XYZ file of C-alpha atoms in Angstrom:
680
model
C -143.493 23.088 166.828
C -146.284 20.645 165.965
C -145.820 17.047 165.068
C -142.448 15.406 164.664
C -141.750 12.129 162.917
C -139.301 9.626 164.352
C -138.290 7.846 161.177
C -137.603 8.957 157.619
C -136.581 7.276 154.415
C -134.268 8.365 151.669
C -133.324 8.201 148.010
C -130.711 8.566 145.336
C -131.031 10.750 142.363
C -132.765 12.159 139.441
C -132.367 15.262 137.499
C -132.576 18.984 137.883
C -131.308 22.413 138.567
C -133.017 24.479 141.057
C -133.387 27.988 142.242
C -135.818 30.001 144.166
C -138.153 30.735 141.341
C -141.634 29.566 142.152
C -142.497 26.290 140.464
C -145.692 25.113 138.877
C -146.615 21.454 139.543
C -145.434 20.423 136.077
C -141.858 21.497 136.861
C -140.838 18.460 138.867
C -137.535 18.146 137.028
C -137.200 21.640 135.595
C -134.042 23.659 135.274
C -134.539 26.804 137.345
C -132.417 29.816 138.366
C -132.058 31.102 141.918
C -133.965 34.213 142.935
C -131.582 35.847 145.378
C -131.631 39.365 146.750
C -128.387 41.179 147.583
C -127.816 42.258 151.163
C -125.253 45.036 151.194
C -124.390 47.612 153.847
C -121.462 45.604 155.288
C -120.107 46.409 158.746
C -123.574 47.514 159.888
C -124.102 47.857 163.637
C -125.827 45.094 165.583
C -129.337 45.637 166.905
C -128.751 47.216 170.335
C -131.870 45.519 171.714
C -130.792 41.947 170.869
C -127.125 42.013 169.840
C -127.907 40.333 166.495
C -127.741 41.553 162.906
C -124.177 42.742 162.367
C -122.624 41.256 159.200
C -119.139 42.200 158.054
C -119.552 41.543 154.332
C -122.096 41.578 151.534
C -124.036 38.406 150.721
C -127.240 37.255 149.057
C -130.259 35.507 150.503
C -133.260 33.724 149.043
C -136.094 36.087 148.226
C -138.452 33.279 149.254
C -138.384 30.198 151.441
C -137.502 26.980 149.644
C -140.765 25.693 148.208
C -142.477 22.315 147.993
C -141.868 22.306 144.255
C -138.175 23.017 144.668
C -137.786 20.327 147.296
C -139.578 17.818 145.046
C -137.061 18.665 142.331
C -134.276 17.958 144.821
C -135.815 14.607 145.840
C -136.219 13.489 142.252
C -132.561 14.312 141.657
C -131.019 12.544 144.659
C -133.621 10.418 146.453
C -134.690 7.568 144.168
C -133.178 5.548 147.014
C -133.583 7.809 150.041
C -130.774 6.623 152.291
C -130.641 9.842 154.346
C -134.391 10.139 154.842
C -134.906 13.402 152.980
C -138.603 12.636 152.539
C -140.892 12.426 155.547
C -144.220 10.556 155.469
C -145.902 13.630 156.976
C -145.028 15.561 153.804
C -147.811 13.446 152.292
C -150.135 12.686 155.203
C -150.351 15.969 157.129
C -152.794 17.993 155.063
C -152.188 21.159 157.087
C -148.977 21.556 155.077
C -148.833 18.737 152.479
C -147.010 18.367 150.380
C -145.163 15.781 148.397
C -146.372 12.346 147.358
C -143.920 9.491 146.920
C -144.525 6.527 144.647
C -142.514 3.496 143.580
C -140.133 1.201 145.413
C -136.732 1.787 147.013
C -134.318 2.577 144.213
C -137.157 3.779 141.989
C -138.903 6.370 144.113
C -140.404 9.384 142.401
C -141.992 12.471 143.899
C -144.839 14.770 142.901
C -146.389 17.777 144.571
C -149.880 17.640 146.077
C -152.417 19.854 147.833
C -153.440 22.257 149.059
C -156.414 20.774 150.889
C -159.555 22.516 152.046
C -160.351 26.171 151.430
C -157.949 27.683 148.871
C -158.191 31.488 148.724
C -156.073 33.407 146.226
C -152.488 33.314 147.478
C -152.857 29.838 148.977
C -153.717 27.818 145.874
C -150.448 26.443 144.550
C -149.301 22.893 145.217
C -145.693 23.810 144.429
C -145.227 27.383 145.594
C -145.881 26.905 149.295
C -142.845 26.477 151.609
C -141.519 22.996 152.265
C -141.993 21.770 155.843
C -141.227 18.584 157.777
C -137.525 19.085 157.113
C -134.862 18.954 159.800
C -131.565 20.823 159.871
C -129.716 18.016 158.082
C -132.273 17.913 155.264
C -131.777 21.648 154.769
C -127.992 21.227 154.835
C -128.178 18.467 152.219
C -130.277 20.716 150.005
C -127.648 23.457 150.426
C -124.880 20.986 149.558
C -126.755 19.912 146.445
C -127.144 23.512 145.348
C -123.475 24.269 146.082
C -122.471 21.214 144.016
C -124.428 22.349 140.949
C -127.621 20.307 141.461
C -126.200 16.918 140.409
C -128.210 13.713 140.032
C -127.314 10.414 141.653
C -127.090 8.726 145.011
C -126.668 10.611 148.258
C -122.878 10.792 148.268
C -120.080 13.253 148.976
C -120.480 14.609 145.445
C -124.203 15.318 145.749
C -125.613 15.830 149.260
C -123.104 14.695 151.883
C -120.443 17.333 151.330
C -120.212 20.748 149.744
C -121.162 23.534 152.106
C -121.199 21.111 155.046
C -119.246 17.884 155.603
C -122.003 15.597 156.835
C -119.874 12.469 156.464
C -117.471 13.627 159.168
C -120.147 15.172 161.392
C -120.979 13.651 164.759
C -124.527 12.271 164.540
C -127.013 14.872 165.725
C -124.362 17.589 165.972
C -124.426 20.457 163.506
C -121.070 20.954 161.717
C -119.401 24.218 160.791
C -119.687 25.453 157.234
C -116.787 24.362 155.032
C -114.276 27.046 154.124
C -113.760 25.239 150.802
C -116.235 23.030 148.987
C -114.137 19.926 148.218
C -116.208 19.306 145.099
C -115.395 22.675 143.524
C -112.165 23.759 145.222
C -113.772 27.113 146.033
C -115.825 28.606 148.835
C -119.361 27.168 148.966
C -121.751 29.224 146.878
C -124.923 28.192 148.741
C -125.458 27.574 152.447
C -127.928 28.133 155.258
C -127.890 31.705 156.530
C -126.182 32.404 159.802
C -128.405 33.898 162.464
C -126.893 37.325 161.906
C -127.322 37.087 158.133
C -130.938 36.011 158.481
C -131.656 38.665 161.132
C -130.137 41.481 159.078
C -132.058 40.540 155.930
C -135.290 40.404 157.938
C -135.153 43.411 160.250
C -132.385 45.836 159.243
C -133.098 48.961 157.208
C -130.170 51.185 156.145
C -132.467 54.202 155.751
C -133.584 54.355 159.391
C -132.199 56.970 161.784
C -131.448 59.489 159.089
C -129.494 57.023 156.973
C -127.424 55.622 159.855
C -129.377 52.366 159.757
C -131.545 50.599 162.307
C -133.897 47.702 162.936
C -137.619 47.109 162.698
C -139.455 44.837 165.127
C -141.012 42.842 162.292
C -139.686 41.615 158.928
C -142.283 43.684 157.092
C -140.559 47.070 157.520
C -142.802 47.821 160.468
C -142.831 48.149 164.246
C -146.613 47.728 164.328
C -148.210 44.334 164.907
C -148.924 42.837 161.467
C -152.271 41.896 160.020
C -152.834 38.490 158.426
C -154.755 39.157 155.209
C -153.396 37.646 151.991
C -152.833 40.110 149.155
C -151.543 43.599 148.472
C -151.923 45.374 151.805
C -148.689 46.276 153.634
C -147.527 44.675 156.901
C -149.317 41.333 156.503
C -148.029 37.954 157.719
C -149.317 34.362 157.728
C -149.785 33.853 161.466
C -152.564 33.722 164.092
C -154.124 37.010 165.121
C -154.867 37.739 168.760
C -158.513 36.909 167.933
C -157.430 33.391 166.952
C -158.120 33.934 163.256
C -155.925 31.806 160.992
C -154.637 33.472 157.822
C -155.950 31.068 155.180
C -159.407 30.455 156.648
C -159.819 33.556 158.849
C -161.384 31.171 161.366
C -160.254 30.617 164.997
C -159.894 26.836 164.687
C -157.316 24.474 163.209
C -158.896 21.738 161.087
C -156.718 18.698 160.345
C -158.035 18.509 156.769
C -157.222 22.127 155.912
C -154.017 23.551 154.393
C -152.664 26.578 156.295
C -149.604 27.501 154.218
C -149.706 30.431 151.814
C -147.777 30.691 148.562
C -144.353 32.240 149.077
C -144.582 35.975 148.451
C -148.387 35.979 148.781
C -148.158 38.986 151.110
C -147.216 41.082 148.112
C -146.683 44.428 149.855
C -144.894 43.114 152.942
C -141.232 42.581 152.016
C -138.270 43.315 154.231
C -136.072 46.299 153.427
C -133.912 44.051 151.229
C -136.888 42.556 149.384
C -137.280 39.164 151.069
C -140.744 37.754 151.722
C -142.154 35.634 154.557
C -139.254 35.993 156.952
C -142.123 36.383 159.366
C -144.813 33.720 159.363
C -145.739 30.891 157.012
C -142.854 28.651 158.166
C -140.192 29.016 160.843
C -136.747 28.992 159.226
C -133.778 26.824 160.153
C -130.464 28.634 160.511
C -126.797 27.731 160.480
C -126.297 26.773 164.138
C -122.846 25.246 164.679
C -121.676 25.430 168.277
C -125.076 25.025 169.933
C -125.071 22.713 172.937
C -126.893 19.384 172.956
C -127.441 19.166 169.225
C -129.778 22.144 169.198
C -130.393 24.475 166.268
C -131.989 27.901 165.995
C -135.119 28.864 164.082
C -136.492 32.364 163.625
C -139.419 34.229 162.161
C -142.486 32.339 163.323
C -144.883 30.229 161.306
C -148.548 29.827 160.497
C -149.058 28.500 164.045
C -147.454 31.530 165.721
C -148.773 34.525 167.604
C -147.272 37.986 167.074
C -144.629 37.794 169.801
C -142.968 34.852 168.009
C -142.503 36.962 164.862
C -140.536 39.736 166.518
C -136.809 40.341 166.324
C -136.631 39.631 170.060
C -137.711 35.973 169.745
C -135.583 32.966 168.776
C -136.485 29.293 169.039
C -134.182 26.353 169.817
C -135.024 22.750 168.853
C -133.187 19.486 168.250
C -131.385 19.374 164.926
C -133.315 16.214 163.972
C -136.781 17.566 164.805
C -139.340 18.317 162.098
C -142.759 19.947 162.045
C -145.597 21.169 159.869
C -144.577 24.785 160.447
C -140.801 24.758 159.884
C -138.759 25.101 156.702
C -135.757 27.106 155.485
C -134.302 29.471 152.911
C -130.794 29.577 151.482
C -128.086 32.204 151.519
C -125.342 32.614 148.948
C -122.086 34.387 148.380
C -122.161 37.939 147.083
C -122.263 38.317 143.331
C -119.099 39.655 141.747
C -119.293 43.362 141.000
C -120.400 43.817 137.418
C -118.643 46.386 135.272
C -120.543 49.570 134.573
C -122.011 49.331 131.093
C -122.931 52.480 129.191
C -125.232 52.189 126.195
C -124.123 54.691 123.558
C -125.908 55.873 120.422
C -124.081 57.279 117.429
C -124.564 60.924 116.476
C -123.699 61.390 112.817
C -124.542 64.176 110.366
C -121.198 65.908 110.875
C -120.855 69.586 109.977
C -124.530 70.303 110.608
C -125.576 73.946 110.853
C -126.253 75.617 114.171
C -129.797 76.333 115.305
C -131.211 79.864 115.439
C -130.198 79.833 119.108
C -126.562 79.574 118.030
C -126.156 76.079 119.456
C -125.986 72.579 117.977
C -123.296 72.716 115.283
C -120.826 69.822 115.596
C -118.198 69.209 112.939
C -117.536 65.539 113.752
C -119.293 62.291 114.559
C -119.413 61.178 118.173
C -121.311 58.897 120.535
C -123.529 59.910 123.450
C -125.005 57.836 126.255
C -128.552 56.747 125.620
C -129.451 57.496 129.255
C -128.206 59.446 132.228
C -125.739 57.801 134.609
C -127.835 55.859 137.110
C -127.777 55.453 140.862
C -126.668 51.833 140.433
C -123.763 52.841 138.214
C -122.722 55.580 140.611
C -122.858 53.137 143.548
C -120.456 50.856 141.656
C -118.180 53.860 141.163
C -118.305 54.805 144.863
C -117.566 51.268 146.026
C -114.579 51.180 143.683
C -112.958 54.502 144.623
C -114.637 56.042 147.680
C -113.861 53.825 150.654
C -112.073 56.966 151.774
C -114.032 59.686 150.025
C -111.268 62.264 149.628
C -113.107 64.434 147.114
C -116.650 64.130 148.434
C -118.145 62.033 145.666
C -120.957 61.096 148.050
C -123.370 63.741 149.290
C -125.438 62.892 152.376
C -128.514 64.243 150.627
C -128.246 61.256 148.266
C -129.657 59.399 151.281
C -131.827 61.914 153.115
C -133.637 63.839 150.340
C -136.362 61.302 149.662
C -137.575 63.144 146.578
C -134.506 61.755 144.798
C -132.659 59.587 147.362
C -130.988 56.437 146.139
C -127.767 55.670 148.029
C -126.926 54.644 151.567
C -123.442 54.801 153.047
C -122.231 53.040 156.160
C -118.866 52.615 157.827
C -116.004 54.926 158.648
C -113.408 56.632 156.425
C -111.295 53.935 154.832
C -114.148 51.425 155.170
C -117.108 53.194 153.594
C -119.552 50.970 151.763
C -122.395 52.090 149.508
C -125.616 50.429 148.409
C -128.722 51.225 146.395
C -131.721 52.308 148.457
C -135.261 51.062 148.241
C -137.043 54.422 148.036
C -140.571 53.765 146.774
C -138.973 50.872 144.922
C -135.363 50.256 143.945
C -133.482 53.402 142.979
C -130.879 51.484 140.963
C -132.061 52.585 137.516
C -132.978 56.165 138.381
C -130.569 58.979 137.466
C -128.008 60.011 140.040
C -128.457 63.478 141.569
C -126.534 65.714 143.992
C -123.469 65.493 141.745
C -121.261 68.419 140.760
C -119.457 68.840 137.451
C -116.346 67.609 139.275
C -118.128 64.425 140.416
C -119.185 63.824 136.814
C -115.646 64.447 135.544
C -114.238 61.983 138.087
C -116.758 59.383 136.952
C -115.710 60.011 133.336
C -112.039 59.632 134.313
C -112.804 56.371 136.119
C -114.558 55.021 133.061
C -111.718 56.156 130.775
C -109.218 54.411 133.049
C -110.999 51.053 132.918
C -113.026 51.277 136.145
C -110.100 50.666 138.508
C -110.397 50.115 142.260
C -108.450 52.142 144.794
C -108.006 55.586 146.250
C -108.901 58.781 144.422
C -105.647 59.426 142.579
C -104.313 60.127 139.100
C -104.764 56.484 138.066
C -108.424 56.300 139.091
C -110.352 59.589 139.249
C -107.976 62.558 139.086
C -106.765 62.156 135.524
C -107.902 60.431 132.363
C -110.399 62.442 130.370
C -109.709 65.513 132.545
C -106.629 66.498 134.539
C -108.287 67.477 137.798
C -104.943 67.956 139.494
C -104.948 71.289 137.598
C -108.377 72.417 138.837
C -107.099 74.850 141.463
C -109.516 77.609 142.389
C -112.526 75.332 141.737
C -112.285 75.917 138.027
C -113.429 73.236 135.634
C -110.688 72.142 133.261
C -110.627 71.326 129.511
C -110.583 67.791 128.144
C -107.274 66.001 127.786
C -106.117 65.296 124.260
C -104.338 62.193 125.608
C -105.219 60.074 128.639
C -101.856 59.797 130.445
C -102.902 56.440 131.885
C -103.386 54.832 128.466
C -101.349 57.122 126.204
C -104.340 57.275 123.845
C -107.204 59.686 123.299
C -109.749 59.434 126.144
C -113.025 57.789 125.195
C -115.306 59.184 127.933
C -116.170 62.830 128.594
C -118.958 65.141 129.672
C -120.639 66.506 126.517
C -120.002 70.033 125.352
C -123.110 72.185 125.119
C -123.202 71.776 121.339
C -122.812 67.986 121.566
C -125.597 67.749 124.134
C -127.879 70.148 122.191
C -127.461 68.392 118.851
C -128.182 64.940 120.300
C -131.322 66.288 121.968
C -132.958 68.525 119.369
C -131.430 68.052 115.885
C -132.845 65.981 113.044
C -131.479 65.767 109.494
C -135.041 65.491 108.128
C -137.453 67.697 110.008
C -139.589 68.598 107.014
C -139.350 67.490 103.399
C -135.727 66.461 103.740
C -134.658 69.719 105.370
C -132.592 69.499 108.540
C -133.706 71.360 111.616
C -134.198 71.426 115.351
C -137.212 70.481 117.456
C -138.235 72.595 120.440
C -138.211 69.533 122.684
C -135.921 66.495 122.906
C -138.852 64.249 122.020
C -138.968 65.068 118.276
C -141.808 67.523 118.654
C -142.495 71.248 118.919
C -145.319 71.108 121.461
C -145.013 70.335 125.182
C -145.156 66.600 125.943
C -147.503 64.958 128.421
C -146.195 63.976 131.860
C -148.632 61.169 132.596
C -146.700 57.852 132.721
C -149.949 55.983 132.012
C -150.764 57.946 128.873
C -151.348 55.928 125.734
C -150.388 58.949 123.654
C -146.845 60.277 123.970
C -144.267 61.541 124.065
C -143.979 61.419 127.873
C -141.519 63.430 129.983
C -141.008 63.652 133.753
C -141.617 67.332 134.454
C -144.136 69.614 136.175
C -146.996 70.010 133.702
C -149.008 72.919 134.970
C -149.002 72.147 138.678
C -148.992 68.347 138.360
C -145.974 66.168 139.157
C -145.251 63.247 136.839
C -144.787 60.379 139.295
C -147.756 61.107 141.558
C -150.016 62.913 139.059
C -150.800 65.216 141.972
C -150.247 68.914 142.595
C -149.304 68.251 146.211
C -145.605 67.901 146.969
C -144.642 65.336 149.619
C -141.102 65.396 151.065
C -141.230 61.620 151.604
C -142.199 60.785 148.017
C -139.761 59.762 145.279
C -140.179 61.917 142.151
C -137.608 60.327 139.832
C -138.422 57.915 137.029
C -135.966 55.376 135.623
C -133.295 56.692 133.288
C -134.614 54.365 130.571
C -138.284 55.237 131.086
C -140.506 56.427 128.227
C -138.677 54.415 125.572
C -140.860 55.768 122.749
C -140.188 59.398 123.667
C -136.580 59.714 122.561
C -134.667 62.120 120.361
C -133.893 61.552 116.668
C -130.628 59.815 117.626
C -132.291 57.585 120.225
C -131.342 59.272 123.500
C -133.870 59.033 126.298
C -134.850 61.648 128.851
C -132.689 64.504 127.616
C -135.798 66.372 128.635
C -137.051 66.072 132.183
C -136.238 63.934 135.218
C -132.946 65.792 135.871
C -130.904 68.589 134.314
C -127.639 67.306 132.821
C -124.223 68.850 133.109
C -122.465 70.012 129.977
C -118.963 71.396 129.352
C -120.126 74.641 127.682
C -117.354 75.262 125.109
C -114.886 73.116 127.029
C -112.695 76.024 128.117
C -111.391 76.341 131.663
C -113.781 78.236 133.926
C -115.743 78.469 137.138
C -119.034 77.815 135.361
C -120.466 74.831 133.534
C -123.812 74.320 131.799
C -127.032 72.515 132.719
C -129.760 71.692 130.205
C -132.912 69.646 129.727
C -135.280 70.469 132.583
C -136.153 68.386 135.630
C -138.931 66.688 137.592
C -140.148 69.924 139.254
C -139.544 72.279 136.318
C -142.171 73.523 133.922
C -142.227 73.042 130.169
C -140.049 76.094 129.579
C -137.144 74.311 131.301
C -137.305 71.567 128.650
C -137.094 73.846 125.642
C -134.040 74.237 123.439
C -134.049 77.994 124.058
C -133.572 77.532 127.815
C -130.108 77.124 129.259
C -128.567 77.334 132.712
C -125.033 78.026 133.870
C -123.850 77.288 137.394
C -120.650 76.974 139.385
C -119.022 73.643 138.647
C -119.176 72.689 142.351
C -122.996 72.882 142.517
C -124.748 69.769 143.909
C -128.556 69.735 143.947
C -131.518 67.376 143.597
C -132.321 68.599 140.087
C -129.084 67.638 138.319
C -127.249 64.600 137.002
C -125.213 63.843 133.872
C -124.629 61.595 130.903
C -121.393 60.803 129.078
C -120.162 61.173 125.526
C -117.566 59.085 123.738
C -115.627 59.143 120.523
C -117.273 57.925 117.334
C -115.003 54.850 117.423
C -115.403 54.166 121.152
C -114.865 50.490 122.041
C -117.746 48.044 122.188
C -116.143 45.585 124.550
C -117.203 42.101 125.459
C -116.766 40.960 129.029
C -113.501 39.261 128.064
C -112.224 42.341 126.219
C -113.308 44.502 129.153
C -111.132 42.589 131.584
C -108.156 42.653 129.228
C -108.614 46.353 128.559
C -108.720 47.171 132.263
C -105.430 45.374 132.813
C -103.875 47.057 129.802
C -105.063 50.474 130.959
C -103.497 49.938 134.369
C -100.247 49.099 132.652
C -100.369 52.256 130.570
C -101.148 50.456 127.314
C -104.097 51.069 125.063
C -106.604 48.316 124.538
C -109.591 49.189 122.486
C -111.611 47.926 119.613
C -114.241 49.642 117.573
C -117.517 48.652 116.089
C -120.117 50.462 114.111
C -123.830 50.675 114.610
C -126.039 51.937 117.364
C -126.574 51.460 120.214
C -123.229 50.167 121.515
C -122.228 48.842 124.932
C -119.093 50.361 126.403
C -117.434 48.777 129.384
C -114.095 50.569 129.492
C -112.204 53.209 127.617
C -108.720 54.336 126.792
C-alpha cells in the first residue's frame, strides 16, 4: 500500500445521518439513508479453492464503499475536536485520492470535500462520490460505531465513536477487538459493523446460480472468471485497476502522476456488480475487514485497489497490514444485520357491479361484490412464503425448475431438509417482482391458506398451509377441494382464495359501460377488442407480454434463447389494465382458477402467457389441466371478500397473533386499491 502517515488529528462532533447513498458536495451535513444489499443463501458452502465464503446466516452489506462525502459527514458530526485522529493530512494533500479539506482550529474544525485533480473523465468527476482512503482499521471501526449508535453528534466518546459495534475504550492499543454481542448504547446487537472476511468474500465472489443452482464462486467480484478490463462505463467485467499494459483506469496512461486523481466514483463500472449487486469489491480501494484474532496487530484487506494488478483482485489473494496503517488505495464498506422479514402485502381492487349478466361465452356472471389482487403473486412474495413454511418442504412447494429454467427462473434454494433457505435470483435483473411460475393449483391453495392464517412460520400443517381457505387434508386422490365456508384456524370466513373462473373472467373482461351506458365484455383484459402490442417501449398501448406474431415481448426478437429471461414484472404496463384496475390478466403467465369451485381433478387456467399468441389472451380461450400441473407458463393471483381487511403494520401483527390463537381479527375499509397483510 502506498504512503502511510505517522500522525493524525481528531475532532468532536457536528451533525448528520449517513448511509451509503452517494453524496453531492453540498451534502456535508445531510441526512441520508443506507444503501444496503441483502446477502441471503445462508449455510452456503465455502469456496473449495480458498476455504472462505461460508456464512451461516443472512446479512446485508454496503452496495458501495464508504465515500469521501459520507466520511466528511461523519467528521463534521464527531470531529470538531479530532481526539482520535479520524482525519489524516494526506486526505487533503495527496491528490491521487484527495479528498477532504479541514479548516478552523481545534474544537472548531470543519470539513469539506475537494478534488478530483487532473483529468476527470465521466465516472471519475465527483468530489464526494469517490471512496474514502487514508483510513486505518480503527477509523473504520469508529465510523461503524457511529452508524450503529444512530449517527449522533458530539465528542468522540463511548456514546458516539468509542463503543457500539466495537469497544475501543477497552481495546489494547493496536490490537483489533472482537465485535460486541450487544451494543451498550442500544441494548441490542450492533446494526452496523465491518464485514467479516467470510461475509465480504461471499458478497464479492459467491453466486447461488452456479453449478446448476447448487452455488459456486467466481474468481473476480464482477461475476466473471475472466481477467477484467478497466474502462469506466457500461461494459461488463470492468474494474479500476492497472492493466498488464500498465494503463491506469482514469487516464488510460502507463504512468502515475502525483497531481492526478486515480479514484473513480463508486459504482462507475455500471455493468460490473457482484451476484448480490455490490460494486467495486474489486479495485478502486482495498477494503478493511473485521480482523479480530490476527497476530501482531495485523488486519486483512481484500479486493485490490487502483494501484493493483489483476492477481490482487482475485478471490485467491488477501493482504495483511498493521491495523494503524493507512494509504491512498485503502478504504472500507460496512455490513449490517439482516432486515426483518416483511409481511407479504397484496394489493386488492374492488369488483362491484353485482348480479351482472354472463357474457355470450357463458362466463362472467357474479352475484356478489368481491376483491381481486391487482397483480399476480410474485417471486418475492413466494420466497417469503417458502422461507416461512418450507424449511422442510413436505409438499413440494419449491420446484427445481424455479432455479434452472432461465426463461422464468427466480428462486434459489440451498441447504438440506429441515434447513432449506430460499432467496430471489438475479436473472437478467432481480426476479423479485416477476410472477411466480412452476406452481400447481395445490401450491396456490397452500399460499392462500398461509395468507388466510396470518402468514405463520413453521411446518406445513393444518395451522399454516393445509387448512384455512381450503381443507387440503381432504384432497386424497390429487383432487382439488372446494373452498371452506369457515377457516377453522380463525373461526371466521376465509378472506383469501383462488378465484373461480367467473370471478377471474369478470375482473378481466367486464365493464359496466362498454358503449353508451350498456354493460359488456371486452375481448382482451386491456379494455379493448383488438390485439394489444407487445413492445415494452411502445408509446401507444395497451401493452401485453405475449408472442405477437413470432416476436417475444422482452427481447423483441423472434429467436428464443434458453438463457434469457422472458418474464416482465407483475406490475408492468400500468396503463394497460382492466376496467377494475387489474394488471396483466392477459399475458406474462396463465393464472389458475377454481372453475366452479367443485371438487375435481381439473382446475382452470386463463389469460395467456409470454410465449402464447394473441388467441391465448382472448376471453373465448380457456384451458383446463390437472391440479398438480407445474409449468413455466402458469402462476396465480388471489381473491378476497368484499370486506377483506386493510391492515396496518400494527393491525397485521395483532391479527397474526389472534389468528394463531383461533380468534378473528379483522377490520374492513372501502375503496380501491386496498393493502391486505393478513386474513381470517
